Tab-separated table of C-alpha atoms in Angstrom:
chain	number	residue	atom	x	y	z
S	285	UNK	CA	0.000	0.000	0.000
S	286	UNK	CA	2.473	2.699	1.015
S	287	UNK	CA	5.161	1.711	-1.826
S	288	UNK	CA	1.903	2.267	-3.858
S	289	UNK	CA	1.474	5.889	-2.947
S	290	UNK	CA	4.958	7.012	-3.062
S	291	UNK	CA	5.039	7.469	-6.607
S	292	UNK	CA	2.082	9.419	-7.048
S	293	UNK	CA	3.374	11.481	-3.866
S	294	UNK	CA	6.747	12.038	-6.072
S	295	UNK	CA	5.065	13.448	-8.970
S	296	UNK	CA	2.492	15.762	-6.729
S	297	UNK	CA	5.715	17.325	-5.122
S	298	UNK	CA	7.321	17.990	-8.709
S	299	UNK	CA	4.322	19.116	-9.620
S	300	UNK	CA	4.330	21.680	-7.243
S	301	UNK	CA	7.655	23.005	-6.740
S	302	UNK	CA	7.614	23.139	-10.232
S	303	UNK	CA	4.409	25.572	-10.029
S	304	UNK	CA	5.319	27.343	-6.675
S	305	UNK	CA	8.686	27.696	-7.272
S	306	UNK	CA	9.551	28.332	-10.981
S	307	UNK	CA	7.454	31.168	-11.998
S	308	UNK	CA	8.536	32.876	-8.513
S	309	UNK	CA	12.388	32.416	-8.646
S	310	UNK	CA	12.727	33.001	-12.386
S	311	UNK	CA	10.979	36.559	-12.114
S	312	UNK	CA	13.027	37.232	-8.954
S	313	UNK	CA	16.205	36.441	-10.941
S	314	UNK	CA	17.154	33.107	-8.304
S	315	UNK	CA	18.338	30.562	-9.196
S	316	UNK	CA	14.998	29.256	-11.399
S	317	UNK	CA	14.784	28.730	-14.534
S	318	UNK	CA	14.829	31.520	-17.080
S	319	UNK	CA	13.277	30.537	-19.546
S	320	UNK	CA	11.520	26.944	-21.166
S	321	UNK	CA	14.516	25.111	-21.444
S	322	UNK	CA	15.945	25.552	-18.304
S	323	UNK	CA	12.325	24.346	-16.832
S	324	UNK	CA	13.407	21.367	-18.504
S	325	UNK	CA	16.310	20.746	-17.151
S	326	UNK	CA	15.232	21.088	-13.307
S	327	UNK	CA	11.963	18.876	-13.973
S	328	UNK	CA	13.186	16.153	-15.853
S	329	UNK	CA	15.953	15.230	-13.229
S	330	UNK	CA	15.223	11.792	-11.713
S	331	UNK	CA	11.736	11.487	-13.986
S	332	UNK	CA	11.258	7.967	-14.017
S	333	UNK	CA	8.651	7.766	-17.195
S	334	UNK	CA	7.211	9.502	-19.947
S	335	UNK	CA	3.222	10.852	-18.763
S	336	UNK	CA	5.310	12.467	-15.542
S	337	UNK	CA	7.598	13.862	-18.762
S	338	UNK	CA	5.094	15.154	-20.476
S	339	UNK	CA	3.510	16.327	-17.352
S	340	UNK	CA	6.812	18.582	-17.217
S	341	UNK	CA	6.846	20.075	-20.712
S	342	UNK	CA	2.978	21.207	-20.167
S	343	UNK	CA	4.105	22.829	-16.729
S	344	UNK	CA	7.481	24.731	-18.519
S	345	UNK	CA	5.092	25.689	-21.846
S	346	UNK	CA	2.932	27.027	-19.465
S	347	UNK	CA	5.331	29.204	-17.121
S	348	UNK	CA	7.554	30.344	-20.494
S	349	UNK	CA	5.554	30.165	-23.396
S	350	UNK	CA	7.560	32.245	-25.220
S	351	UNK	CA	10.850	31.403	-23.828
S	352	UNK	CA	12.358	28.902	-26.541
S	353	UNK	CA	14.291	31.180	-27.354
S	354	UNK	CA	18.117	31.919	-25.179
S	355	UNK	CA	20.221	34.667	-26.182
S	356	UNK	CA	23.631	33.536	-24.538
S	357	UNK	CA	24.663	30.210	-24.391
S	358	UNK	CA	25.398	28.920	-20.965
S	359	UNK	CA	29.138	28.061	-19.673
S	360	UNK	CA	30.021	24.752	-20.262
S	361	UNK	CA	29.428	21.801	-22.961
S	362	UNK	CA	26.483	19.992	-24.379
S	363	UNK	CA	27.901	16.949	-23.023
S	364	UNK	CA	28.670	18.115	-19.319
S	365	UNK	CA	25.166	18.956	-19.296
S	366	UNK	CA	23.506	16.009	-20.431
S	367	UNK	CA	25.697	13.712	-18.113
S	368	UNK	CA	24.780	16.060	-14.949
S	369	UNK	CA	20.776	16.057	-15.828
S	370	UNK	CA	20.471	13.075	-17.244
S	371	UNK	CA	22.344	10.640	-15.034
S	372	UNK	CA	18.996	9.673	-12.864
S	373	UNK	CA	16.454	9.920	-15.342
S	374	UNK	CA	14.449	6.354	-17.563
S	375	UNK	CA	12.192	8.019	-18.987
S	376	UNK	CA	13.199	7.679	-22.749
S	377	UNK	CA	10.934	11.373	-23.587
S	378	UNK	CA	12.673	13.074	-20.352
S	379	UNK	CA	16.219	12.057	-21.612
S	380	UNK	CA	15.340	13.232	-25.002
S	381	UNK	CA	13.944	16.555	-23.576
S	382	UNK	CA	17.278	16.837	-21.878
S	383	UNK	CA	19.449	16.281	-25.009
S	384	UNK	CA	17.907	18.841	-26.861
S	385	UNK	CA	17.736	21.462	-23.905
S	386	UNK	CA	21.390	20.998	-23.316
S	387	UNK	CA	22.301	21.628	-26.893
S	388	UNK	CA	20.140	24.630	-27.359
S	389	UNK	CA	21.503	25.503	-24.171
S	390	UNK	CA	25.199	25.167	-24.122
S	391	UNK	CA	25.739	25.257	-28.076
S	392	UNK	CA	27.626	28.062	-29.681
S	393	UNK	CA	26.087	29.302	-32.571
């Protein structure tokens, strides 16, 4: 019964901070994410399959729907990023999410 709940109780707290705290941070210039693909990156850590994925790209469309767009690149590589994001995540959609938000990310044009 309890190993039951956890999961749902897992994607309720993503949920959440995700709502609560992304928006909030990002507009106080924290340490949120700036813009869609950053959302990305912070909710797809540790997502263990692909509805709680998508549940994370309707969230970050939602809080930045114009923000596909990044105007610096961020330090660091493509590959640095994917290997910290995506080193706890099986969801096959999350991990995909990740690769591309790490390239648009951390590519130079």
């Amino acid at each position: 019964m309890m190993t039951e709940r956890l999961p749902v109780l897992s994607r309720i707290r993503l949920t959440l901070s995700l709502l609560l705290l992304g928006p909030a941070s990002a507009g106080a210039g924290l340490t949120g994410p700036a813009n869609y693909w950053e959302c990305i990156l912070h909710g797809m850590e540790d997502v263990k399959n692909d509805p709680v994925a998508r549940e994370v790209m309707k969230i970050c469309l939602s809080d930045f729907p114009d923000g596909f767009s990044v105007e610096e690149p961020l330090e660091g590589t493509p590959t640095e990023c994917i290997l910290k994001h995506g080193e706890d995540v099986s969801s096959a959609l999350a991990a995909q999410q990740i690769h591309i938000a790490c390239n648009v990310l951390y590519s130079r044009p």
